[in-house]
Coordinates of C-alpha atoms in Angstrom, one line a residue:
M1 CA -145.2 -56.5 65.9
A2 CA -142.9 -59.2 64.6
R3 CA -140.5 -60.6 67.4
I4 CA -136.8 -60.7 66.4
K5 CA -135.2 -64.1 67.1
P6 CA -132.6 -64.4 69.8
Q7 CA -130.0 -65.4 67.2
A8 CA -130.6 -62.4 65.0
L9 CA -130.3 -60.3 68.1
L10 CA -126.9 -61.9 69.0
I11 CA -125.5 -61.3 65.6
Q12 CA -126.8 -57.6 65.6
S13 CA -125.1 -57.1 68.9
K14 CA -121.6 -58.5 67.8
K15 CA -121.8 -56.1 64.8
K16 CA -122.3 -53.1 67.1
K17 CA -119.3 -54.1 69.4
G18 CA -116.7 -54.7 66.6
P19 CA -114.0 -52.0 65.9
N20 CA -114.3 -49.7 63.1
R21 CA -111.8 -49.9 60.3
I22 CA -109.0 -47.2 59.9
S23 CA -108.6 -45.9 56.4
V24 CA -105.5 -45.8 54.5
T25 CA -105.6 -42.1 54.1
T26 CA -105.6 -41.6 57.9
I27 CA -102.6 -44.0 58.3
V28 CA -100.7 -41.9 55.6
V29 CA -101.6 -38.5 57.1
F30 CA -100.7 -39.7 60.6
S31 CA -97.4 -41.1 59.4
S32 CA -96.5 -37.9 57.7
I33 CA -97.2 -35.9 60.8
L34 CA -94.9 -38.1 62.9
V35 CA -92.1 -38.0 60.3
L36 CA -92.3 -34.1 60.4
A37 CA -92.3 -33.9 64.1
L38 CA -89.2 -36.1 64.3
F39 CA -87.5 -34.3 61.6
F40 CA -88.3 -30.8 63.4
L41 CA -87.0 -32.3 66.7
F42 CA -83.7 -33.5 65.0
S43 CA -83.1 -30.2 63.4
T44 CA -83.7 -28.4 66.6
Y45 CA -81.3 -30.6 68.5
R46 CA -78.5 -30.3 65.8
H47 CA -78.9 -26.5 65.7
W48 CA -78.5 -26.1 69.4
S49 CA -75.8 -28.6 69.7
Q50 CA -73.6 -26.8 67.1
R51 CA -74.2 -23.4 68.7
P52 CA -71.6 -23.4 71.4
T53 CA -68.8 -24.4 68.9
F54 CA -69.8 -21.9 66.4
H55 CA -69.8 -19.1 69.0
A56 CA -66.3 -20.4 70.4
E57 CA -64.9 -20.3 66.9
V58 CA -66.2 -16.8 66.3
H59 CA -64.9 -15.7 69.7
N60 CA -61.4 -17.0 68.9
E61 CA -61.3 -15.6 65.5
S62 CA -62.2 -12.2 67.1
I63 CA -59.4 -12.6 69.6
V64 CA -56.9 -13.4 67.0
E65 CA -58.1 -10.4 64.9
D66 CA -57.8 -8.1 68.0
D67 CA -54.3 -9.4 68.7
N68 CA -53.3 -8.8 65.1
S69 CA -54.8 -5.3 65.3
F70 CA -52.9 -4.7 68.4
M71 CA -49.6 -5.8 67.0
D72 CA -50.0 -3.7 63.9
L73 CA -50.9 -0.7 65.9
K74 CA -47.9 -1.3 68.3
K75 CA -45.6 -1.7 65.2
S76 CA -46.9 1.6 63.8
D77 CA -46.3 3.4 66.9
L78 CA -42.6 2.5 67.0
P79 CA -40.0 5.1 65.6
G80 CA -39.2 4.4 62.2
Y81 CA -36.1 6.6 61.8
A82 CA -33.2 7.4 63.8
I83 CA -30.9 10.5 63.5
I84 CA -27.4 9.9 64.5
S85 CA -25.5 13.0 65.4
T86 CA -21.8 13.1 65.1
P87 CA -19.0 15.8 65.1
K88 CA -19.1 15.6 61.2
G89 CA -22.8 16.1 61.0
S90 CA -26.0 14.1 61.3
I91 CA -26.8 10.7 59.7
T92 CA -30.6 9.9 59.1
V93 CA -31.3 6.2 59.1
E94 CA -34.5 4.4 58.1
L95 CA -35.2 1.4 60.4
F96 CA -36.4 -1.8 59.0
K97 CA -39.2 -2.5 61.5
D98 CA -40.8 -5.3 59.4
S99 CA -37.9 -7.3 58.4
S100 CA -35.8 -7.0 61.6
P101 CA -38.3 -6.3 64.3
E102 CA -36.3 -7.8 67.2
V103 CA -33.0 -6.1 66.5
V104 CA -34.8 -2.8 65.7
D105 CA -36.7 -3.0 69.2
E106 CA -33.4 -3.6 71.0
F107 CA -31.8 -0.7 69.2
I108 CA -34.8 1.5 70.1
D109 CA -34.6 0.6 73.7
L110 CA -30.9 1.3 73.8
C111 CA -31.4 4.6 72.2
Q112 CA -34.1 5.5 74.8
K113 CA -31.6 4.6 77.5
G114 CA -28.9 6.9 75.9
R115 CA -26.6 3.8 75.3
F116 CA -25.1 5.2 72.1
N117 CA -24.5 8.8 73.6
G118 CA -20.7 9.2 73.5
M119 CA -19.9 5.9 71.9
L120 CA -16.8 6.0 69.8
F121 CA -16.1 4.9 66.3
R122 CA -13.7 1.9 67.0
H123 CA -12.7 0.9 63.6
I124 CA -12.9 2.5 60.2
I125 CA -11.9 0.6 56.9
K126 CA -11.9 3.1 54.2
H127 CA -14.3 2.3 51.2
Y128 CA -15.7 -0.6 53.3
V129 CA -17.2 -0.2 56.8
I130 CA -17.2 2.0 59.9
Q131 CA -17.8 0.4 63.3
A132 CA -19.0 2.0 66.6
G133 CA -19.0 0.0 69.8
D134 CA -17.5 -0.2 73.4
G135 CA -15.0 -3.0 72.7
D136 CA -11.6 -2.5 70.9
K137 CA -11.9 -5.8 68.9
M138 CA -14.0 -6.3 65.8
G139 CA -13.9 -10.0 65.4
S140 CA -11.1 -10.9 62.8
I141 CA -9.9 -7.6 61.8
E142 CA -7.7 -9.1 59.2
D143 CA -10.6 -11.1 57.8
W144 CA -12.6 -8.0 57.3
T145 CA -9.6 -6.0 55.9
A146 CA -8.9 -8.7 53.4
R147 CA -12.5 -8.9 52.4
G148 CA -12.6 -5.0 52.1
K149 CA -9.5 -4.8 49.9
H150 CA -10.9 -7.6 47.6
Y151 CA -14.3 -6.0 47.0
I152 CA -12.9 -2.5 46.3
Q153 CA -11.3 -4.0 43.3
L154 CA -14.5 -5.4 42.1
D155 CA -16.3 -3.4 39.4
T156 CA -20.1 -3.0 39.3
S157 CA -23.3 -3.8 41.3
L158 CA -22.9 -6.3 43.8
K159 CA -25.5 -7.9 46.0
H160 CA -25.8 -5.4 48.7
D161 CA -25.6 -1.6 48.6
A162 CA -23.6 0.7 50.5
F163 CA -24.7 2.8 53.5
M164 CA -26.5 0.0 55.3
L165 CA -26.9 -0.1 59.2
G166 CA -26.3 -3.4 60.9
T167 CA -25.0 -5.1 64.1
S168 CA -22.8 -8.1 64.5
K169 CA -24.3 -11.5 64.5
I170 CA -21.7 -12.5 67.0
K171 CA -22.6 -11.2 70.5
H172 CA -19.6 -10.2 72.7
D173 CA -20.4 -9.8 76.4
N174 CA -17.7 -7.0 76.8
Q175 CA -18.9 -5.3 73.5
G176 CA -22.6 -5.0 73.7
F177 CA -24.5 -3.8 70.9
E178 CA -22.2 -2.7 68.0
L179 CA -23.2 -0.5 65.1
F180 CA -21.8 -0.9 61.5
I181 CA -22.4 1.4 58.6
T182 CA -21.2 0.0 55.4
T183 CA -19.4 2.4 53.0
A184 CA -19.3 0.1 50.0
P185 CA -21.4 -2.8 48.7
M186 CA -20.6 -6.1 50.6
P187 CA -21.7 -9.3 48.8
D188 CA -21.5 -11.5 52.0
L189 CA -23.1 -8.9 54.1
N190 CA -25.5 -11.3 55.7
E191 CA -22.7 -13.5 56.8
K192 CA -21.3 -10.8 58.9
L193 CA -24.1 -8.4 60.1
I194 CA -27.8 -8.4 60.8
V195 CA -28.9 -5.4 58.7
F196 CA -31.8 -3.5 60.3
G197 CA -31.7 0.0 58.5
R198 CA -30.1 2.1 55.9
V199 CA -28.9 5.7 55.6
I200 CA -31.3 7.9 53.7
K201 CA -29.7 11.2 54.5
G202 CA -26.1 12.1 55.3
E203 CA -24.0 9.8 53.2
E204 CA -21.6 12.5 52.9
V205 CA -21.1 12.6 56.7
V206 CA -20.4 8.8 56.7
Q207 CA -17.9 9.4 54.0
E208 CA -16.1 12.2 55.9
I209 CA -15.9 9.9 58.9
E210 CA -14.2 7.1 56.9
E211 CA -11.5 9.7 55.8
V212 CA -10.2 10.3 59.3
D213 CA -6.6 9.2 59.9
T214 CA -6.2 5.6 61.4
D215 CA -3.4 3.5 62.7
E216 CA -2.4 0.0 61.5
H217 CA -5.3 -1.6 63.4
Y218 CA -7.7 0.7 61.6
Q219 CA -8.5 2.7 64.7
P220 CA -8.9 6.4 64.5
K221 CA -5.9 8.3 65.8
S222 CA -8.2 11.2 67.2
G223 CA -11.3 10.3 68.9
I224 CA -14.5 10.6 66.9
G225 CA -18.0 9.1 67.9
I226 CA -21.6 9.5 68.2
N227 CA -22.9 12.6 70.1
S228 CA -26.5 11.3 70.5
V229 CA -29.3 9.3 68.8
I230 CA -32.7 10.9 68.2
L231 CA -35.7 8.7 67.3
K232 CA -38.5 9.9 65.0
Q233 CA -41.6 8.4 63.7
K234 CA -41.4 10.5 60.4
V235 CA -38.7 12.7 58.9

């Protein structure tokens, strides 16, 4: 048997101990797996980090929607009409809940407290306006009268219709909440009144009230006023 030389054995031993080479395919596969793992971890982190914000936004939107629904429900529950009883008959008024909500709310509250029961019509300017209230003054009565006489002479369709219900923009501590019903178009109605309703039935009753005798201050010579006000959701 041939003997292996020591030098040959040394070379053979070194070859056995040397590391194996890693193929390019193995490197590519390993790198792809590592990239996919990192991408998955990043996607998971991003999803969970945005989840609380998303839920908070959805929760806030739900609260806003619930509040809006509550407000719509509250508005729909409010009376939409008022029946004003007078010695001449009844006047049915439609309330503008959408365009004048604050004034309508105050009017409804005062009606429920009986505030207008027995309230007198303090001033009646024929073919212009009738006013009910607790005070004897109606701002500048001369100004109202002059405007009334001027608009009566005007022909045709003016900016505002007759038979509108409003209250004064000027609040008087001693007068409280005043009621005005126009009996003719008033082009500058918004300058004087906050309109919060219109007469839909009983226009002839309003006209009968404005026909009562008045003195030189446009105050009725014989007392006439509001008997009561009944609120209704429908008429």
